[in-house]
């Protein structure tokens, strides 16, 4: 029987071999899926290429254009088919425009006119589809859609007989700029648009400014202004008058005399766009963003810098860190662009309040303040007002703020020797002054730093800080009383101090010598362990109790005698 069973085929399952696999090899499920997907993509690519070749061969196949359009809109399942169809349609429309099939001749028959109109409607539908693809989350699809839109626009501008104004301010380009400015998901698209088209080509830059000016109105949403500001922040710092404009995206415009070839015209258009943005109802975050861009991305585009004054003044009046950012922009314009703003130091002086040394923006404030007062040509009365006001504010400031002010005052006194009279002035003592004190000529309530009489005062506040409770403050305050042998202090070494950092620095110090102290830790609360101390304490308590008992007895005797006297007196009066 065993021989019979041995001749039967084995009942063990064997792996199924694919028809295309080599003998003796097997394929896993993952491999089969990859090959099926590759095969399907190859079939899709062949199908799209076949449709493209048929459309370009004969007009009879124009009705297959909607089929490719449907593939472009089906971006939820087959991304490969979507991109291939979009690229194929771009080649088809560019070819049709190049051979004149999209243009309508003057004496064309009616059926020819209908075909041209139908093709143009399909082109518009294709443009709308590409614009919708810009909203997808796939960066590859977004980049492809942007490239195809700009390629279509360039070929249509070179092929169709349209004026530059109508070509740029209507149709596909305006729709693209509108989509970039209104879409919240087109962050990558904006970056690529600036990198590939806005920076290299002067005509794209000019008409982008024009289109954005039309979009930025009082009815525009907050998101539109956010996107426009984000787009403009990616641009370079303007264009110099000596630079020439000649690199154009549309070749046809090179032969025409147009104002986009003028640097002044480009700056004027950018200036008009920025003025529309600055005059709109901006949020606090938008204002801060623009103020941060003021020196390098905004001001270089202006031909008349005085037009920025209203925005900077309004931003200063908002208070807080925005005031500081506004003054920073003003100072840059004064220093680099020779802008005349006489009230600058009065505005800066008004920021020195009791909250300045407690603010979280203290470090940034002193960095800018050090820059604003770095010139040695400033009047001594002006510098003295800043020194005196900050000295007065240190009397109620935290230690971390005081250690910044004193080195800053030292540096100012070093660079303005005429203000050193404030630390060398000695009053004439008299009996009245010793009894009543003296009046400080400095007027703390004066808003004009030139009229505070600070130069006639003294820095008695710094002398007071030499007795401060914090040892670091007291030590650094004594530098004013010593010879000014140090050239200047590096302010960055003091700006980042806080109460916690100063406390941690003290705790982290290595104690080289233990402090001398005399104390003994008691083992009990009231009594020591020594017997003599216990005996002395008990005897003292016994004596105390005896005294108390004697006093109580005397009081009782006195009260008894008083009572007996009163009874005797009462009997006498009756008898």
Coordinates of C-alpha atoms in Angstrom, one line a residue:
X1 CA 0.0 0.0 0.0
X2 CA 2.9 2.3 0.7
X3 CA 4.0 2.1 -2.9
X4 CA 0.6 3.2 -4.1
X5 CA 0.5 6.3 -1.9
X6 CA 4.0 7.2 -3.0
X7 CA 3.0 7.5 -6.6
X8 CA 0.1 10.0 -5.9
X9 CA 0.8 13.7 -6.4
X10 CA 1.7 15.8 -3.3
X11 CA -1.2 17.5 -1.7
X12 CA 1.0 20.4 -0.5
X13 CA 0.1 23.9 -1.9
X14 CA 2.6 25.5 -4.2
X15 CA 3.0 29.1 -5.0
X16 CA 1.4 30.1 -8.2
X17 CA 3.8 31.2 -10.9
X18 CA 2.9 34.3 -13.0
X19 CA 2.8 33.7 -16.7
X20 CA 5.5 36.3 -17.3
X21 CA 7.8 35.1 -14.5
X22 CA 10.8 33.1 -15.1
X23 CA 10.7 29.4 -14.3
X24 CA 11.7 28.7 -10.7
X25 CA 10.9 32.3 -9.5
X26 CA 7.9 33.7 -7.6
X27 CA 6.4 37.2 -7.2
X28 CA 5.1 38.7 -4.0
X29 CA 1.8 40.6 -3.8
X30 CA 3.6 44.0 -3.5
X31 CA 5.6 43.4 -6.6
X32 CA 2.5 42.4 -8.6
X33 CA 0.8 45.7 -7.4
X34 CA 3.8 47.8 -8.5
X35 CA 3.9 46.1 -11.9
X36 CA 0.1 46.5 -12.4
X37 CA 0.3 50.2 -11.5
X38 CA 3.2 50.7 -13.9
X39 CA 1.3 48.9 -16.6
X40 CA -1.8 51.0 -16.0
X41 CA 0.2 54.2 -16.1
X42 CA 1.8 53.1 -19.4
X43 CA -1.6 52.5 -20.8
X44 CA -2.9 55.9 -19.6
X45 CA 0.2 57.6 -21.2
X46 CA -0.3 55.8 -24.5
X47 CA -4.0 56.7 -24.5
X48 CA -3.3 60.5 -23.9
X49 CA -0.5 60.6 -26.5
X50 CA -2.8 58.9 -29.0
X51 CA -5.6 61.5 -28.3
X52 CA -3.0 64.3 -28.6
X53 CA -1.7 63.0 -32.0
X54 CA -5.2 62.6 -33.3
X55 CA -6.3 66.1 -32.3
X56 CA -3.2 67.7 -34.0
X57 CA -3.6 65.6 -37.2
X58 CA -7.1 66.6 -38.1
X59 CA -10.0 68.9 -37.1
X60 CA -12.2 65.9 -37.1
X61 CA -10.8 64.9 -33.7
X62 CA -11.2 68.4 -32.0
X63 CA -14.2 66.9 -30.2
X64 CA -11.7 64.8 -28.2
X65 CA -10.4 67.9 -26.4
X66 CA -13.2 67.7 -23.8
X67 CA -12.1 64.1 -23.0
X68 CA -8.6 65.4 -22.1
X69 CA -10.3 68.2 -20.1
X70 CA -12.3 65.6 -18.1
X71 CA -9.0 63.8 -17.3
X72 CA -7.6 67.1 -15.9
X73 CA -10.6 67.5 -13.6
X74 CA -10.4 64.0 -12.3
X75 CA -7.6 64.8 -9.7
X76 CA -9.0 62.7 -6.9
X77 CA -7.9 59.3 -8.2
X78 CA -5.3 59.2 -10.9
X79 CA -2.8 62.0 -10.4
X80 CA -0.6 60.6 -13.2
X81 CA -3.4 60.8 -15.7
X82 CA -4.3 64.3 -14.5
X83 CA -0.8 65.7 -15.0
X84 CA -0.3 63.9 -18.4
X85 CA -3.6 65.3 -19.7
X86 CA -2.8 68.8 -18.5
X87 CA 0.6 68.8 -20.3
X88 CA -0.9 67.3 -23.5
X89 CA -3.6 70.0 -23.6
X90 CA -0.9 72.7 -23.2
X91 CA 1.0 71.3 -26.2
X92 CA -2.2 71.1 -28.2
X93 CA -3.3 74.7 -27.6
X94 CA 0.2 76.1 -28.1
X95 CA 0.4 74.2 -31.4
X96 CA -3.1 75.4 -32.5
X97 CA -2.1 79.0 -31.6
X98 CA 1.2 78.8 -33.5
X99 CA -0.5 77.6 -36.7
X100 CA -3.3 80.2 -36.4
X101 CA -6.2 77.9 -35.7
X102 CA -7.1 80.0 -32.7
X103 CA -7.3 83.3 -34.7
X104 CA -10.3 84.3 -36.7
X105 CA -9.5 85.7 -40.2
X106 CA -11.5 88.7 -41.4
X107 CA -13.2 87.0 -44.3
X108 CA -13.6 83.6 -42.6
X109 CA -16.8 81.7 -43.3
X110 CA -19.3 81.1 -40.5
X111 CA -18.4 77.5 -39.8
X112 CA -14.7 78.6 -39.4
X113 CA -15.8 81.3 -36.9
X114 CA -17.8 78.8 -34.9
X115 CA -14.7 76.5 -34.6
X116 CA -12.5 79.3 -33.5
X117 CA -15.0 80.4 -30.9
X118 CA -15.4 76.8 -29.6
X119 CA -11.6 76.4 -29.4
X120 CA -11.3 79.6 -27.4
X121 CA -14.0 78.5 -25.0
X122 CA -12.2 75.2 -24.5
X123 CA -9.0 77.2 -23.8
X124 CA -10.8 79.3 -21.2
X125 CA -12.1 76.1 -19.6
X126 CA -8.6 74.7 -19.6
X127 CA -7.3 77.8 -17.9
X128 CA -10.0 77.6 -15.2
X129 CA -9.0 74.0 -14.6
X130 CA -5.4 74.9 -14.2
X131 CA -6.3 77.6 -11.8
X132 CA -8.3 75.1 -9.7
X133 CA -5.3 72.9 -9.6
X134 CA -3.4 75.6 -7.8
X135 CA -5.6 74.9 -4.8
X136 CA -4.6 71.3 -4.5
X137 CA -2.4 70.1 -1.6
X138 CA 0.1 68.4 -4.0
X139 CA 3.1 70.7 -4.6
X140 CA 4.0 68.8 -7.9
X141 CA 0.5 69.5 -9.3
X142 CA 0.7 73.1 -8.2
X143 CA 4.1 73.7 -9.8
X144 CA 3.0 72.0 -13.0
X145 CA -0.2 74.1 -13.2
X146 CA 1.7 77.3 -12.7
X147 CA 4.3 76.4 -15.4
X148 CA 1.5 75.5 -17.9
X149 CA -0.5 78.7 -17.2
X150 CA 2.5 80.9 -17.8
X151 CA 3.5 78.9 -20.9
X152 CA 0.0 79.3 -22.3
X153 CA -0.1 83.0 -21.5
X154 CA 3.3 83.6 -23.3
X155 CA 2.3 81.7 -26.4
X156 CA -1.1 83.4 -26.6
X157 CA 0.5 86.8 -26.2
X158 CA 2.9 86.1 -29.0
X159 CA 0.2 84.6 -31.3
X160 CA -2.9 86.6 -30.7
X161 CA -3.2 90.2 -31.8
X162 CA -3.9 91.9 -28.5
X163 CA -2.6 95.2 -27.1
X164 CA -0.2 95.0 -24.1
X165 CA -2.8 96.5 -21.7
X166 CA -5.5 94.1 -22.7
X167 CA -3.1 91.2 -22.8
X168 CA -1.9 91.7 -19.3
X169 CA -4.8 93.3 -17.5
X170 CA -7.5 90.9 -18.8
X171 CA -7.8 87.1 -19.2
X172 CA -5.4 84.5 -17.9
X173 CA -2.7 86.6 -16.3
X174 CA -5.2 88.6 -14.2
X175 CA -6.9 85.4 -13.1
X176 CA -3.6 83.9 -12.1
X177 CA -2.7 87.0 -10.0
X178 CA -6.1 87.0 -8.4
X179 CA -5.8 83.3 -7.5
X180 CA -2.3 83.8 -6.0
X181 CA -3.6 86.8 -3.9
X182 CA -6.8 85.1 -2.7
X183 CA -5.8 81.5 -2.1
X184 CA -4.5 80.5 1.4
X185 CA -3.1 77.2 0.1
X186 CA -0.9 78.8 -2.6
X187 CA 2.1 79.5 -0.5
X188 CA 4.5 77.4 -2.6
X189 CA 2.9 78.9 -5.8
X190 CA 3.7 82.4 -4.6
X191 CA 7.3 81.5 -3.9
X192 CA 7.8 79.8 -7.2
X193 CA 6.1 82.6 -9.1
X194 CA 8.4 85.2 -7.5
X195 CA 11.5 83.0 -8.1
X196 CA 10.8 82.1 -11.8
X197 CA 8.9 85.0 -13.2
X198 CA 8.6 88.1 -10.9
X199 CA 12.3 88.6 -10.2
X200 CA 13.7 87.8 -13.7
X201 CA 11.2 89.6 -15.9
X202 CA 10.5 93.3 -15.8
X203 CA 7.1 93.1 -17.6
X204 CA 5.8 90.4 -15.3
X205 CA 6.9 92.6 -12.3
X206 CA 5.3 95.7 -13.7
X207 CA 1.9 94.2 -14.5
X208 CA 1.8 92.2 -11.3
X209 CA 2.0 95.6 -9.5
X210 CA -0.8 96.8 -11.7
X211 CA -3.0 93.8 -11.1
X212 CA -2.4 93.8 -7.4
X213 CA -3.4 97.5 -7.2
X214 CA -6.7 96.6 -8.8
X215 CA -7.3 93.8 -6.3
X216 CA -6.4 95.8 -3.2
X217 CA -9.5 97.8 -2.5
X218 CA -11.3 98.7 0.7
X219 CA -13.6 95.7 0.2
X220 CA -10.8 93.2 0.0
X221 CA -10.6 90.7 2.8
X222 CA -7.9 90.4 5.4
X223 CA -6.6 87.2 3.8
X224 CA -6.0 89.0 0.5
X225 CA -3.8 91.7 2.2
X226 CA -1.9 89.0 4.0
X227 CA -1.2 87.1 0.8
X228 CA -0.2 90.3 -1.1
X229 CA 2.2 91.4 1.7
X230 CA 3.6 87.9 1.8
X231 CA 4.2 88.1 -2.0
X232 CA 5.8 91.5 -1.9
X233 CA 8.1 90.5 1.0
X234 CA 9.7 87.9 -1.3
X235 CA 10.9 90.5 -3.7
X236 CA 14.3 92.1 -3.7
X237 CA 15.0 95.5 -2.4
X238 CA 13.8 97.5 -5.4
X239 CA 15.7 98.5 -8.5
X240 CA 18.3 101.2 -8.9
X241 CA 18.0 104.1 -11.3
X242 CA 21.2 103.1 -13.0
X243 CA 19.8 99.6 -13.8
X244 CA 18.3 99.0 -17.2
X245 CA 15.0 97.2 -17.8
X246 CA 15.0 95.0 -20.8
X247 CA 14.4 91.4 -20.0
X248 CA 10.8 90.8 -21.0
X249 CA 8.7 87.6 -20.7
X250 CA 6.6 88.4 -23.7
X251 CA 8.9 88.8 -26.7
X252 CA 6.4 90.8 -28.7
X253 CA 6.7 93.7 -26.2
X254 CA 10.4 94.2 -27.0
X255 CA 9.5 95.9 -30.3
X256 CA 7.0 98.3 -28.7
X257 CA 7.7 101.6 -26.9
X258 CA 6.1 101.0 -23.6
X259 CA 6.5 102.6 -20.2
X260 CA 7.4 99.3 -18.6
X261 CA 10.9 99.8 -20.0
X262 CA 11.3 102.8 -17.6
X263 CA 12.6 102.3 -14.1
X264 CA 10.7 105.4 -12.9
X265 CA 7.4 104.0 -14.2
X266 CA 8.0 100.7 -12.4
X267 CA 8.7 102.5 -9.2
X268 CA 5.7 104.6 -9.5
X269 CA 3.5 101.6 -10.0
X270 CA 5.0 99.9 -7.0
X271 CA 4.6 103.0 -5.0
X272 CA 0.9 103.2 -6.0
X273 CA 0.4 99.6 -4.9
X274 CA 2.1 100.1 -1.5
X275 CA 0.1 103.3 -0.8
X276 CA -3.1 101.4 -1.4
X277 CA -2.0 98.8 1.1
X278 CA -0.8 101.4 3.7
X279 CA -4.0 103.3 3.5
X280 CA -6.3 100.3 4.0
X281 CA -7.6 99.1 7.3
X282 CA -4.6 96.9 8.3
X283 CA -4.5 94.7 11.3
X284 CA -1.9 95.0 14.1
X285 CA 0.1 92.0 12.8
X286 CA 0.1 93.3 9.2
X287 CA 1.4 96.7 10.4
X288 CA 4.2 95.0 12.3
X289 CA 5.1 93.0 9.2
X290 CA 5.2 96.1 7.0
X291 CA 7.3 98.0 9.5
X292 CA 9.8 95.2 9.6
X293 CA 10.0 95.4 5.7
X294 CA 10.1 99.2 5.6
X295 CA 13.8 99.6 5.2
X296 CA 14.5 97.0 2.5
X297 CA 11.3 96.0 0.8
X298 CA 9.1 99.1 1.0
X299 CA 11.1 102.3 1.0
X300 CA 13.3 101.4 -2.0
X301 CA 10.2 101.4 -4.3
X302 CA 9.1 104.9 -3.3
X303 CA 10.1 107.9 -5.4
X304 CA 8.6 110.3 -2.8
X305 CA 9.5 109.1 0.7
X306 CA 7.4 111.8 2.4
X307 CA 4.4 109.7 1.4
X308 CA 5.4 107.2 4.1
X309 CA 5.1 109.7 6.9
X310 CA 1.4 109.3 7.6
X311 CA 1.7 105.6 7.9
X312 CA 4.7 105.8 10.2
X313 CA 3.1 108.5 12.4
X314 CA -0.1 106.4 12.8
X315 CA 2.0 103.4 13.7
X316 CA 3.9 105.3 16.3
X317 CA 0.7 106.5 17.9
X318 CA -0.5 102.9 18.3
X319 CA 2.0 102.6 21.1
X320 CA 4.1 99.6 22.4
X321 CA 6.5 97.8 20.2
X322 CA 4.9 99.2 17.1
X323 CA 6.0 102.7 18.1
X324 CA 9.6 101.5 18.3
X325 CA 9.4 99.8 14.9
X326 CA 7.9 103.0 13.4
X327 CA 10.8 105.0 14.8
X328 CA 13.3 102.5 13.4
X329 CA 11.8 102.9 10.0
X330 CA 11.9 106.7 10.3
X331 CA 15.5 106.7 11.4
X332 CA 16.5 104.5 8.4
X333 CA 14.9 107.0 6.1
X334 CA 16.6 109.9 7.8
X335 CA 20.0 108.2 7.7
X336 CA 20.0 106.6 4.3
X337 CA 17.5 108.7 2.3
X338 CA 18.1 112.1 4.0
X339 CA 14.5 112.4 5.1
X340 CA 13.7 115.5 7.2
X341 CA 11.7 114.7 10.3
X342 CA 12.4 117.3 13.1
X343 CA 10.2 115.6 15.6
X344 CA 12.1 112.4 15.7
X345 CA 13.9 112.8 19.0
X346 CA 10.8 114.3 20.7
X347 CA 8.9 111.2 19.7
X348 CA 11.8 109.0 21.0
X349 CA 11.9 110.9 24.2
X350 CA 8.2 110.4 24.8
X351 CA 8.8 106.6 24.8
X352 CA 10.9 106.9 28.0
X353 CA 8.2 106.1 30.6
X354 CA 8.1 104.1 33.8
X355 CA 7.1 101.0 31.8
X356 CA 10.2 101.1 29.5
X357 CA 12.5 99.3 31.9
X358 CA 9.8 96.7 32.8
X359 CA 8.9 95.9 29.2
X360 CA 9.7 92.6 27.5
X361 CA 11.0 94.7 24.5
X362 CA 13.6 96.4 26.7
X363 CA 16.6 94.8 25.0
X364 CA 15.4 95.8 21.5
X365 CA 14.6 99.3 22.8
X366 CA 18.1 99.9 24.1
X367 CA 19.7 98.5 20.9
X368 CA 17.8 101.0 18.9
X369 CA 18.3 103.8 21.4
X370 CA 22.0 103.2 21.3
X371 CA 21.9 103.5 17.5
X372 CA 19.7 106.6 17.5
X373 CA 22.0 108.5 19.9
X374 CA 25.3 107.2 18.4
X375 CA 26.0 110.5 16.6
X376 CA 28.5 112.8 18.3
X377 CA 26.9 115.8 16.6
X378 CA 23.8 115.7 18.7
X379 CA 23.3 118.7 21.0
X380 CA 24.5 118.3 24.6
X381 CA 21.2 119.4 26.0
X382 CA 19.4 116.7 24.0
X383 CA 21.7 113.9 25.2
X384 CA 21.6 115.2 28.8
X385 CA 17.8 114.9 28.8
X386 CA 17.9 111.3 27.8
X387 CA 20.6 110.5 30.4
X388 CA 18.7 112.3 33.2
X389 CA 15.3 110.9 32.4
X390 CA 16.6 107.3 32.4
X391 CA 18.6 108.0 35.6
X392 CA 15.3 109.1 37.2
X393 CA 13.5 106.0 35.9
X394 CA 16.1 103.7 37.5
X395 CA 14.9 104.6 41.0
X396 CA 11.8 102.5 40.4
X397 CA 13.3 100.0 38.0
X398 CA 14.2 96.3 38.5
X399 CA 17.8 95.4 38.9
X400 CA 18.0 93.8 35.5
X401 CA 16.9 97.1 33.9
X402 CA 19.3 99.2 36.0
X403 CA 22.4 97.2 35.0
X404 CA 21.6 98.1 31.3
X405 CA 21.1 101.8 32.0
X406 CA 24.3 102.6 33.8
X407 CA 26.7 101.2 31.2
X408 CA 24.7 103.0 28.5
X409 CA 25.0 106.3 30.5
X410 CA 28.7 105.7 30.8
X411 CA 29.1 105.3 27.0
X412 CA 27.1 108.4 26.4
X413 CA 29.2 110.5 28.8
X414 CA 32.3 109.1 27.2
X415 CA 31.2 110.1 23.7
X416 CA 29.7 113.5 24.8
X417 CA 32.3 115.0 27.3
X418 CA 30.2 118.2 27.6
X419 CA 27.6 116.2 29.6
X420 CA 30.2 115.1 32.3
X421 CA 29.3 118.3 34.2
X422 CA 26.3 116.3 35.5
X423 CA 28.6 114.1 37.6
X424 CA 31.0 116.8 38.7
X425 CA 28.6 119.4 39.8
X426 CA 28.7 120.1 43.6
X427 CA 26.0 122.2 45.2
X428 CA 26.8 125.1 47.6
X429 CA 25.7 123.9 51.0
X430 CA 23.8 126.3 53.2
X431 CA 21.8 126.1 56.3
X432 CA 18.5 126.3 54.4
X433 CA 19.5 123.6 52.0
X434 CA 20.6 121.3 54.8
X435 CA 17.3 121.7 56.5
X436 CA 14.9 121.8 53.5
X437 CA 16.9 120.2 50.7
X438 CA 17.3 121.6 47.1
X439 CA 15.2 121.7 44.0
X440 CA 16.3 119.7 41.0
X441 CA 16.2 122.0 37.9
X442 CA 15.3 119.0 35.7
X443 CA 11.7 119.1 34.5
X444 CA 10.4 115.6 34.3
X445 CA 7.1 116.7 32.8
X446 CA 8.6 118.6 29.8
X447 CA 8.0 116.8 26.5
X448 CA 10.7 118.7 24.5
X449 CA 14.1 117.2 25.3
X450 CA 15.7 120.5 24.5
X451 CA 13.8 122.4 27.2
X452 CA 14.1 120.1 30.3
X453 CA 17.2 121.8 31.8
X454 CA 18.8 118.4 32.3
X455 CA 22.2 119.9 31.5
X456 CA 21.9 122.1 34.6
X457 CA 21.1 119.1 36.9
X458 CA 23.2 116.3 38.3
X459 CA 23.1 112.5 38.3
X460 CA 22.3 112.1 42.0
X461 CA 20.1 109.1 41.1
X462 CA 23.2 107.1 40.1
X463 CA 24.9 108.1 43.4
X464 CA 21.8 106.8 45.2
X465 CA 22.0 103.5 43.4
X466 CA 25.5 102.9 44.9
X467 CA 23.6 101.9 48.1
X468 CA 21.2 99.6 46.3
X469 CA 20.2 96.4 48.0
X470 CA 21.4 94.3 45.1
X471 CA 25.2 94.0 45.2
X472 CA 25.6 93.9 41.4
X473 CA 23.7 97.1 41.0
X474 CA 25.6 98.8 43.7
X475 CA 28.9 97.7 42.2
X476 CA 28.2 98.8 38.7
X477 CA 26.8 102.1 39.8
X478 CA 30.2 103.0 41.3
X479 CA 31.8 103.2 37.8
X480 CA 30.4 106.7 37.5
X481 CA 32.4 107.8 40.5
X482 CA 35.6 106.4 39.2
X483 CA 37.9 107.6 36.4
X484 CA 36.7 106.9 32.9
X485 CA 39.6 104.8 31.8
X486 CA 37.5 102.3 29.9
X487 CA 36.8 103.3 26.3
X488 CA 33.2 101.9 26.2
X489 CA 31.1 99.0 27.6
X490 CA 29.7 96.5 25.2
X491 CA 26.0 96.9 25.8
X492 CA 25.2 93.4 24.5
X493 CA 26.8 92.0 27.7
X494 CA 24.0 93.6 29.8
X495 CA 20.9 93.4 27.6
X496 CA 19.7 89.9 28.3
X497 CA 19.8 90.1 32.1
X498 CA 16.6 89.3 34.0
X499 CA 15.8 88.8 37.7
X500 CA 16.0 85.0 37.3
X501 CA 19.3 85.1 35.4
X502 CA 20.9 87.4 38.0
X503 CA 19.7 85.2 40.8
X504 CA 21.0 82.0 39.1
X505 CA 24.3 83.8 38.5
X506 CA 24.6 84.4 42.2
X507 CA 23.7 80.9 43.1
X508 CA 26.1 79.4 40.6
X509 CA 29.1 81.4 42.0
X510 CA 31.8 79.3 43.5
X511 CA 32.4 80.2 47.2
X512 CA 36.1 80.6 47.6
X513 CA 36.0 81.4 51.3
X514 CA 33.1 80.5 53.6
X515 CA 31.5 83.5 55.4
X516 CA 32.4 83.9 59.0
X517 CA 29.3 83.3 61.1
X518 CA 28.7 82.4 64.8
X519 CA 25.7 80.4 65.6
X520 CA 24.8 77.2 67.4
X521 CA 21.9 75.0 66.4
X522 CA 19.8 74.2 69.6
X523 CA 18.8 70.6 70.1
X524 CA 15.8 71.6 72.1
X525 CA 13.5 74.6 71.9
X526 CA 13.6 76.0 75.4
X527 CA 16.3 74.2 77.3
X528 CA 19.9 73.2 76.7
X529 CA 21.3 69.8 77.5
X530 CA 23.6 70.9 80.3
X531 CA 22.4 70.1 83.8
X532 CA 23.6 73.4 85.2
X533 CA 21.5 75.3 82.7
X534 CA 18.4 73.2 83.7
X535 CA 19.0 73.7 87.4
X536 CA 19.5 77.4 87.0
X537 CA 16.4 77.7 85.0
X538 CA 14.3 75.7 87.5
X539 CA 15.6 77.7 90.4
X540 CA 14.8 80.9 88.6
X541 CA 11.3 79.7 88.0
X542 CA 10.8 78.7 91.7
X543 CA 11.9 82.2 92.7
X544 CA 9.5 83.7 90.2
X545 CA 6.6 81.6 91.6
X546 CA 7.5 82.7 95.1
X547 CA 7.4 86.3 94.2
X548 CA 4.1 85.9 92.5
X549 CA 2.6 84.1 95.6
X550 CA 3.9 86.9 97.9
X551 CA 2.3 89.5 95.7
X552 CA -1.0 87.6 95.6
X553 CA -1.0 87.3 99.4
X554 CA -0.3 91.0 99.9
X555 CA -3.2 91.8 97.6
X556 CA -5.5 89.6 99.5
X557 CA -4.5 91.1 102.9
X558 CA -5.0 94.6 101.4
X559 CA -8.4 93.7 100.2
X560 CA -9.4 92.2 103.6
X561 CA -8.3 95.2 105.5
X562 CA -10.2 97.4 103.1
X563 CA -13.4 95.4 103.6
X564 CA -13.0 95.5 107.4
X565 CA -12.6 99.3 107.3
X566 CA -15.7 99.8 105.2
X567 CA -17.8 97.7 107.7
X568 CA -16.5 99.6 110.7
X569 CA -17.3 102.9 109.0
X570 CA -20.8 101.8 108.3
X571 CA -21.5 100.8 112.0
X572 CA -20.2 104.2 113.1
X573 CA -22.5 106.1 110.8
X574 CA -25.5 104.0 112.1
X575 CA -24.7 104.4 115.8

